[in-house]
Coordinates of C-alpha atoms in Angstrom, one line a residue:
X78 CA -15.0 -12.0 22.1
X79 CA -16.3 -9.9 25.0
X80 CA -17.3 -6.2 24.1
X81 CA -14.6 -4.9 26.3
X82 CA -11.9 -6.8 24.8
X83 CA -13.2 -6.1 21.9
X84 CA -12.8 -2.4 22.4
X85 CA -9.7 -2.5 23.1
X86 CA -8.3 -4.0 20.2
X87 CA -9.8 -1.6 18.2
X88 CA -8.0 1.5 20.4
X89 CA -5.1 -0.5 20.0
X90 CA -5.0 -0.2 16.4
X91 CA -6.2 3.2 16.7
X92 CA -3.2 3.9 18.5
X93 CA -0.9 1.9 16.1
X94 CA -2.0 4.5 13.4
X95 CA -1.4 7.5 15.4
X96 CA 1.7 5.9 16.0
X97 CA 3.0 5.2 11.9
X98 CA 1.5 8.2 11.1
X99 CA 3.5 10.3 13.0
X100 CA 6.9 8.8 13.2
X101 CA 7.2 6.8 10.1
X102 CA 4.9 8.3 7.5
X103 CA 5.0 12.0 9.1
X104 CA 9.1 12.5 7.6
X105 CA 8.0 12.3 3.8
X106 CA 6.0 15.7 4.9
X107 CA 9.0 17.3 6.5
X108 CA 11.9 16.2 4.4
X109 CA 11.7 19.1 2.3
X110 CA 11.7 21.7 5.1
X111 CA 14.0 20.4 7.1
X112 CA 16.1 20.7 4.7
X113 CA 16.1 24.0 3.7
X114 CA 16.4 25.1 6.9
X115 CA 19.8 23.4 7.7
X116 CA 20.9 23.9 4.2
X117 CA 21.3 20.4 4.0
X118 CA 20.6 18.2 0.6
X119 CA 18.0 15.5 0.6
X120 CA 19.9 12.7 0.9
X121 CA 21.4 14.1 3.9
X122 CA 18.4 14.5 5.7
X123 CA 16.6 11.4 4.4
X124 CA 20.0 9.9 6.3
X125 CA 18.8 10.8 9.6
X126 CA 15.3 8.9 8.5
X127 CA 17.4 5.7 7.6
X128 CA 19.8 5.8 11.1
X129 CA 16.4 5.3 13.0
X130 CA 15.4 2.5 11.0
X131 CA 18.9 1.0 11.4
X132 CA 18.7 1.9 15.0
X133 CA 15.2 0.5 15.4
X134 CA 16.2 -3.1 13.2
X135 CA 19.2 -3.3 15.9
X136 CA 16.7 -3.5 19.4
X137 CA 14.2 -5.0 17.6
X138 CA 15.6 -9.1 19.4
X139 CA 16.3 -6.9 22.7
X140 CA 12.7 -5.1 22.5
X141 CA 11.6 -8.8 21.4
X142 CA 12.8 -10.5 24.7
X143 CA 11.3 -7.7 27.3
X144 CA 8.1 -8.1 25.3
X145 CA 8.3 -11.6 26.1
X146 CA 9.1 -11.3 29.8
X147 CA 5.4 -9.5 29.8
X148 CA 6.7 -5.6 29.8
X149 CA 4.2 -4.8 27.0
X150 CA 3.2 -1.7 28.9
X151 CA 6.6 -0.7 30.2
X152 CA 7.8 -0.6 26.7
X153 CA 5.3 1.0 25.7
X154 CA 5.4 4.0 28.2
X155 CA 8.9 4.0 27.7
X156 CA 8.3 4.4 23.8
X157 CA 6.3 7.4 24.5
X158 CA 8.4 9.3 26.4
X159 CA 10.8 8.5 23.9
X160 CA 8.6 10.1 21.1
X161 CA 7.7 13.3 22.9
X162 CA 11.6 14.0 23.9
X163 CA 12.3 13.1 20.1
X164 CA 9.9 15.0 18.1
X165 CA 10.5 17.8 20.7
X166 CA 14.3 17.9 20.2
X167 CA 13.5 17.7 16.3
X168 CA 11.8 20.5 16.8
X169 CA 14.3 22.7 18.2
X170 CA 17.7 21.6 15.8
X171 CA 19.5 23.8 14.4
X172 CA 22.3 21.5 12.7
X173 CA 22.3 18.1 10.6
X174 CA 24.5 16.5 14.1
X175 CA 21.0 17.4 15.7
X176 CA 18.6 16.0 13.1
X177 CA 20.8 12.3 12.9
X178 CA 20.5 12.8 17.5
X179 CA 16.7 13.3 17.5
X180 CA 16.3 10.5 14.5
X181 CA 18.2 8.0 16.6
X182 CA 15.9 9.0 19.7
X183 CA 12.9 8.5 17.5
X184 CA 14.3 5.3 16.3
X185 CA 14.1 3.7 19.2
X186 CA 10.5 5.1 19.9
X187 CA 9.8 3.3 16.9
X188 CA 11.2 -0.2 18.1
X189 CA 8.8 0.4 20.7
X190 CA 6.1 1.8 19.7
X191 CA 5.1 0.4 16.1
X192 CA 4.0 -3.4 15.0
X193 CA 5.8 -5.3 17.6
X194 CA 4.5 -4.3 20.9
X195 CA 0.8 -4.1 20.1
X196 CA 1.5 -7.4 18.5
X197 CA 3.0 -9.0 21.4
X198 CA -0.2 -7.2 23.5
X199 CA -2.4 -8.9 21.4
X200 CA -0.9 -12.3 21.1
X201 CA 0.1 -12.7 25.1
X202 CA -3.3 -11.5 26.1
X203 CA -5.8 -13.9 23.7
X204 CA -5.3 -17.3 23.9
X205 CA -8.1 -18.4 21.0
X206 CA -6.1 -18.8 17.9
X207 CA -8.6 -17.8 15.7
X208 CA -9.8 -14.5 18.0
X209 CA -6.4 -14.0 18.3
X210 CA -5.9 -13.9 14.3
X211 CA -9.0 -11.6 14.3
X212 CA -7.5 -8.9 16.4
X213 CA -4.5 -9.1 15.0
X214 CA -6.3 -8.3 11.7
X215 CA -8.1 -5.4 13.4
X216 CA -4.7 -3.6 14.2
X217 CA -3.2 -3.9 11.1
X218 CA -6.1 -2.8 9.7
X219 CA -6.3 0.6 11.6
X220 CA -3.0 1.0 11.2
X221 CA -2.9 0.6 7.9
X222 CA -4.9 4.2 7.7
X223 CA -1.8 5.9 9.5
X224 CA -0.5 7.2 5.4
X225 CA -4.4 7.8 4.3
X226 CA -4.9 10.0 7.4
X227 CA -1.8 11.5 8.5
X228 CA -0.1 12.2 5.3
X229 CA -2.9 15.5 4.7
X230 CA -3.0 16.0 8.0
X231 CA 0.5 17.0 8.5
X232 CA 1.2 18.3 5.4
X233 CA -1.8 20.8 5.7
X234 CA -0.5 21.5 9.6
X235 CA 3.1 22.3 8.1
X236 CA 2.1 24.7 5.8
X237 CA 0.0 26.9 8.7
X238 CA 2.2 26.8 11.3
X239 CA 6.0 25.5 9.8
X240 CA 7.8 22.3 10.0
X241 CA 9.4 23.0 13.7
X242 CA 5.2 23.7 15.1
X243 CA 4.6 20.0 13.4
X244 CA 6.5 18.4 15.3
X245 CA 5.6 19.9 18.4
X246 CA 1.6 18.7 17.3
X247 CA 3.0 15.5 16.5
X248 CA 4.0 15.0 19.8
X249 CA 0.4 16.1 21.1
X250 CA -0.7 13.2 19.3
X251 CA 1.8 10.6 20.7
X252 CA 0.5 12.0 24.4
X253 CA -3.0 11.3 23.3
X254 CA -2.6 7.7 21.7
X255 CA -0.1 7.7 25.4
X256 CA -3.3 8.0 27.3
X257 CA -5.7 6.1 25.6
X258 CA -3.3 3.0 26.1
X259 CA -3.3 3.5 29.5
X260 CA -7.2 3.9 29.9
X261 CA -8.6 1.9 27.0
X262 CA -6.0 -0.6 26.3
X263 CA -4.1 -1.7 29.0
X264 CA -6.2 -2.4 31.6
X265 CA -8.2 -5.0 29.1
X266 CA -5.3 -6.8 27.5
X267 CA -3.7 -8.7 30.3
X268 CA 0.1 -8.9 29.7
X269 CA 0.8 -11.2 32.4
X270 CA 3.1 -8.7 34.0
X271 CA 1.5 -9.5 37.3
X272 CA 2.5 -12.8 37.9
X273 CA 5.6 -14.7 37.3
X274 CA 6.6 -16.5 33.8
X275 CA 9.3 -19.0 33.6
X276 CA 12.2 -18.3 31.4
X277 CA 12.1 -19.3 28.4
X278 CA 15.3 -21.1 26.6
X279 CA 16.2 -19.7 22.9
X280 CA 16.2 -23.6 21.6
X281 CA 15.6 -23.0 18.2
X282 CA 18.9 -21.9 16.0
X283 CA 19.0 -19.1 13.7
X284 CA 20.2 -21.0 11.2
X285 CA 17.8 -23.3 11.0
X286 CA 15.8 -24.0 7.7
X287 CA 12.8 -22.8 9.1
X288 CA 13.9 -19.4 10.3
X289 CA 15.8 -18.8 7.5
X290 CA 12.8 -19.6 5.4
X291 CA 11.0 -16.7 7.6
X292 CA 14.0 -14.2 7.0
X293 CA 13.9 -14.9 3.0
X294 CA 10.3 -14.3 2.8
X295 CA 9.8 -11.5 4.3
X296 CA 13.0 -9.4 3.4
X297 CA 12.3 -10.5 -0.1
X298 CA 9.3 -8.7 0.5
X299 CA 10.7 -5.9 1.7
X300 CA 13.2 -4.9 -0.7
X301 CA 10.4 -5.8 -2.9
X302 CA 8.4 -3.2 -1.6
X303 CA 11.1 -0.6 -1.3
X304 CA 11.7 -1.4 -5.2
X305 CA 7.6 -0.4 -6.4
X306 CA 7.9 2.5 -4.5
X307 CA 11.1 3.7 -5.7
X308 CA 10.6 2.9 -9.4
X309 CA 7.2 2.4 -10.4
X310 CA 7.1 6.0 -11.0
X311 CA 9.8 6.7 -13.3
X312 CA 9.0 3.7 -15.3
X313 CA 5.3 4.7 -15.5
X314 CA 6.7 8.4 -16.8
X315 CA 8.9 6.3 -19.2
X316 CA 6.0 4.4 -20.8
X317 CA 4.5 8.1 -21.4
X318 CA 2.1 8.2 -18.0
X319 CA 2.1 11.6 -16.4
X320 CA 4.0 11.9 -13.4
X321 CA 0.6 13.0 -11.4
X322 CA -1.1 10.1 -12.9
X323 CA 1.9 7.9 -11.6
X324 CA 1.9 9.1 -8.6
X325 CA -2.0 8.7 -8.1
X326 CA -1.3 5.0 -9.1
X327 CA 1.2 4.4 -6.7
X328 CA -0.6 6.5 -3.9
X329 CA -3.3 3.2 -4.4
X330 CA -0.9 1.2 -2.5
X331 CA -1.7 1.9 1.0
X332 CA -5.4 1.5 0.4
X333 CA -4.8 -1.5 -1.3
X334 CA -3.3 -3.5 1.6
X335 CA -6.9 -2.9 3.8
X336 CA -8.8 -5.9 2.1
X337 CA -6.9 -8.4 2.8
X338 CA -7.0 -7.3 6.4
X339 CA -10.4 -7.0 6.2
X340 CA -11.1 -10.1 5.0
X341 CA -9.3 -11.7 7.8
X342 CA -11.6 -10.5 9.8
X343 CA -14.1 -12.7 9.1
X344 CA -13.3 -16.2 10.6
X345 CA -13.0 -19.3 9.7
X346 CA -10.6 -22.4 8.8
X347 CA -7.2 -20.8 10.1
X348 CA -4.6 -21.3 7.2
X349 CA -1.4 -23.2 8.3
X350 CA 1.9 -21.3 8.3
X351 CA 3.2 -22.5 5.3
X352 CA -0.2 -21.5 3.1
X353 CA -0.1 -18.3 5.2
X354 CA 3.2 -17.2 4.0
X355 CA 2.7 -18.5 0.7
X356 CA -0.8 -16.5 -0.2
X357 CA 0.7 -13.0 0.1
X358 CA 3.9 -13.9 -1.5
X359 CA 2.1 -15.2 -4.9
X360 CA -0.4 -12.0 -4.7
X361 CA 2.9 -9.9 -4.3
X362 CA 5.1 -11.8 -7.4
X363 CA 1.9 -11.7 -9.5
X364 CA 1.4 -7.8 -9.1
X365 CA 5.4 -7.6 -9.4
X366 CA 4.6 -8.7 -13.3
X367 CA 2.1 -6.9 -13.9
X368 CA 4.0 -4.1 -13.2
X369 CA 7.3 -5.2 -15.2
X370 CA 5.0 -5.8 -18.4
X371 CA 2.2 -3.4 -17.8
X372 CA 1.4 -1.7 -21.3
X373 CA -0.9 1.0 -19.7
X374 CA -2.1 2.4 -17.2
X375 CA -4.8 0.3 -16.1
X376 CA -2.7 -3.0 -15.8
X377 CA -0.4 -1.0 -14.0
X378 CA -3.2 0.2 -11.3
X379 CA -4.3 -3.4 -11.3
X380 CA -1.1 -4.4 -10.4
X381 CA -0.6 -2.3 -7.9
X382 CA -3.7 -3.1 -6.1
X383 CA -3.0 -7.0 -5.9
X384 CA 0.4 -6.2 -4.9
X385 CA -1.1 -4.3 -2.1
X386 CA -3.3 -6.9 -0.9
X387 CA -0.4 -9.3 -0.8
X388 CA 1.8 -6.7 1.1
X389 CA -1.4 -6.4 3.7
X390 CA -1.5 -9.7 4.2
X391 CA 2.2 -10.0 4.7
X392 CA 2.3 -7.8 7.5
X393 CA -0.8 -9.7 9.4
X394 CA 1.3 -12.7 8.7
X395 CA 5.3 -12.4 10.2
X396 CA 2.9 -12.1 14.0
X397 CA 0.9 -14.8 13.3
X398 CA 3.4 -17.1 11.7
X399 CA 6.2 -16.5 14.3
X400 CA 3.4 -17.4 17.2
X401 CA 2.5 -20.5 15.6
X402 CA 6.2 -21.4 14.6
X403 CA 7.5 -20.7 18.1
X404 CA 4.9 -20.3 20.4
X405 CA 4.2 -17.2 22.7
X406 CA 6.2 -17.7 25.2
X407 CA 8.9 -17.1 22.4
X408 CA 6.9 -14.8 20.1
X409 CA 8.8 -11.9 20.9
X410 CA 12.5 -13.0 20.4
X411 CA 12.0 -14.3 17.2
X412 CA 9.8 -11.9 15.6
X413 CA 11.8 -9.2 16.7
X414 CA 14.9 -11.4 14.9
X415 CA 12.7 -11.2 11.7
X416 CA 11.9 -7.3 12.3
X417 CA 15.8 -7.0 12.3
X418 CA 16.5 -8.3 9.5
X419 CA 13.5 -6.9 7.7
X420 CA 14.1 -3.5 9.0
X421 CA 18.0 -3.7 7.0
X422 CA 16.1 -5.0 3.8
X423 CA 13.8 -1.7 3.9
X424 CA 16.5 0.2 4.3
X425 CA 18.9 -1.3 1.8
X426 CA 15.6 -1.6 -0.9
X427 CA 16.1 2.0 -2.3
X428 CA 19.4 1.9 -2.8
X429 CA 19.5 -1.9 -4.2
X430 CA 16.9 -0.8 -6.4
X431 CA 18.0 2.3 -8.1
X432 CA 21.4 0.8 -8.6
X433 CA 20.5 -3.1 -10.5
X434 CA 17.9 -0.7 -12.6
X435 CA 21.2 1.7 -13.4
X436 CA 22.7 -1.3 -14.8
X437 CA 19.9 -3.7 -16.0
X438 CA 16.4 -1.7 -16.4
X439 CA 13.3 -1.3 -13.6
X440 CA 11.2 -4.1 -15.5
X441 CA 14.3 -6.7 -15.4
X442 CA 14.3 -5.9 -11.8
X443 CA 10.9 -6.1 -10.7
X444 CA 10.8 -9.6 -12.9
X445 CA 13.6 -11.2 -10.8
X446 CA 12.1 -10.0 -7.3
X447 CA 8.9 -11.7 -8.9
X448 CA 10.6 -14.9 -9.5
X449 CA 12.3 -14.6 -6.0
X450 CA 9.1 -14.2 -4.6
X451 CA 7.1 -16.9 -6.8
X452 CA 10.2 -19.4 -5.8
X453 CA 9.6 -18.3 -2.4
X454 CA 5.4 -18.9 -2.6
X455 CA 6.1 -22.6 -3.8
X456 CA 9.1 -23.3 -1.1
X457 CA 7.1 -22.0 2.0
X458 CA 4.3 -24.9 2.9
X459 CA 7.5 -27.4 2.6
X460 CA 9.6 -24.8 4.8
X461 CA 7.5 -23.4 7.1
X462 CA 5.4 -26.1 9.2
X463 CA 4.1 -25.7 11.9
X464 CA 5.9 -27.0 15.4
X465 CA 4.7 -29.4 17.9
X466 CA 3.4 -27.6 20.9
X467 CA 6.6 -28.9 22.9
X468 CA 8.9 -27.6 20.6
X469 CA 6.8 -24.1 20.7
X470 CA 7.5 -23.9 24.2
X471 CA 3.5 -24.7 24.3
X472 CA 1.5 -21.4 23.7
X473 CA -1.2 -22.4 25.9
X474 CA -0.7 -19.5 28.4
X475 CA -3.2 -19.6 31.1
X476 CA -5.0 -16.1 31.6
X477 CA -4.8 -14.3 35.1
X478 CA -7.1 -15.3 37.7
X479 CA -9.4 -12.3 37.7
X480 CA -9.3 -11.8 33.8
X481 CA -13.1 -10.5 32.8
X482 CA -11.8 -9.6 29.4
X483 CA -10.8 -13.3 28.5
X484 CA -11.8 -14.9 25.7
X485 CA -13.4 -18.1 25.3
X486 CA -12.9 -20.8 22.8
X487 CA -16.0 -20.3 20.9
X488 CA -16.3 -16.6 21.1
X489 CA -16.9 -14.6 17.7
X490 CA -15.6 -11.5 16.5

């Protein structure tokens, strides 16, 4: 991989966290706030949250298809102005119909902004499928320091200058990641907006086995994550663990999901889509039991940390399995029809959660998402294989003529 390319993978995912850790992790710090100053309950305001993820699931196919036609960039800017004029206006309400207005805004920022776009960068621009595995790894992995970093951050910048200054810093930061995509990224990842693509026919159905292999997976996993987060804690409490303690344990859930990535960093035999899909799943049902049985705190905390690494590698995966499955002429379509349906699950997760443990109990739950899960793990090589490059629309897309940022075959990371 050249060093320019290179480079500007690494921005990319630098961007990415700037990105998550202002507009997806950067509510948690507000929520409280915001709503004291509407006079608003929690779940009120954590409403507003949930109609941009709605909002954001909805465009994802849309988003998707202009990310196909080569538009990376467009959506991109578009995204950005989107943020600023979001996190402005949230700055500035003065009534809950205001909040749910600037959330929706900020929702759609998101659909263009977060995983999808710098996934479809990446994927359209390097043609080496193990490179290409490589800097897909390299994003996730810098994005996946958007909680570790931005969480603090914020929270320490809401407490010196109020929740309404935040935001108005959090859109400094969206200007700044703005800028370094258009200096440090763009002009090295070739989106093939600069010379005609064909169309590409939808062939596939979504009712297929195979897509609806990819939906079941990865919602699963969704709700499943939605679930640890939401009741790990009061089962920990319940088992006589402090609630800081608990806390603490959960909080290793972010930095758990950075090996995995990490690890995919290093080359190699590229898995097929079926194993691909099937690793993180196992890793995710095994923590799930752990968790459900966990006598103390230290299984617990183990737990927790192989759940993470599954969940990291899940996220590297729905990119890289919906390239290989479709190809990347397509890439963009169907992962955003995945992101859709994934993006309901995480918001139905909470909810779905709280109320089987109201009538069952958290560990009954988090031992059926673990069989659901395990089920899944075994299913997926049989499910999931991989096309023939016909019926993928052939992802051999040939680079722009003047491209000095193309990788070769052999390059290394």
């Amino acid at each position: 991989m050249t060093a320019q390319l290179r480079r500007a993978v690494w921005w990319l995912g630098a961007c990415q966290c700037v990105f998550w850790g202002v507009l997806y992790y950067g509510f948690s710090v507000v929520l409280v706030p915001i709503d004291r100053a509407l006079v608003a309950s929690q779940a009120t305001v954590a409403g507003a949250f949930s109609c941009g993820l709605l909002l954001m699931a909805l465009v994802a196919p849309r988003i998707g298809r202009w990310l196909d036609q080569g538009r990376g960039p467009v959506v991109v800017r578009v995204g950005a102005a989107l943020a600023v004029s979001g996190l402005v206006a949230l700055s500035q309400v003065g009534s809950v119909a205001g909040l749910y207005a600037a959330w929706c805004v900020l929702g759609l920022a998101m659909a263009a902004l977060l995983y999808e776009s710098a996934f479809a960068l990446v994927i359209r621009a390097v043609d080496d499928t193990g490179n290409r595995l490589r800097a897909l790894a390299a994003v996730t992995v810098m994005g996946g320091l958007a909680s570790t970093l931005f969480l603090p951050l914020l929270a320490l910048v809401v407490e010196r200058l109020g929740w309404r200054q935040t935001q108005l810093v959090a859109a400094g930061f969206v200007l700044l990641a703005a800028v370094a995509m258009e200096r440090r990224v763009f002009p090295a990842l070739p989106s093939q907006a600069g010379r005609p693509t064909p169309a590409v026919p939808v062939r596939r159905s979504r009712r297929e086995a195979r897509f609806l292999a990819l939906v079941a997976c990865f919602s699963t996993a969704s709700i499943a994550a939605m679930a640890v987060t939401t009741l790990l804690i009061p089962l920990l409490v319940q088992r006589g663990v402090s609630a800081p303690l608990a806390a603490t344990v959960l909080a290793m859930l972010g930095i758990a999901q950075l090996p995995g990535r990490l690890w995919m960093l290093r080359g190699g035999a590229q898995p097929s889509p079926g194993h691909f899909a099937a690793l993180p799943l196992g890793l995710q049902a095994l923590g799930l039991a752990g968790m459900a049985c966990a006598p103390g705190i230290g299984v617990a905390a183990a737990s927790v940390a192989v759940f993470g690494l599954g969940a990291g590698l899940h996220t590297l995966a729905r990119p890289w399995l919906v390239q290989r499955l479709y190809g990347v002429q397509a890439a963009g379509y169907w992962n955003g029809q995945v992101a859709r349906v994934q993006g309901f699950a995480r918001a139905l997760g909470p909810v779905l959660a709280v109320a089987l443990a109201a009538v069952s109990s958290a560990p009954i739950v988090l031992g059926a998402l673990c069989v659901t899960m395990f089920a899944l793990a075994v299913l997926a090589p049989a499910l999931l294989r991989e096309a023939a490059p016909a019926d993928r629309f052939d992802d051999a897309v040939p680079p722009p003529a003047a491209a000095p940022c193309h990788i070769s075959e052999t390059g290394g990371a």
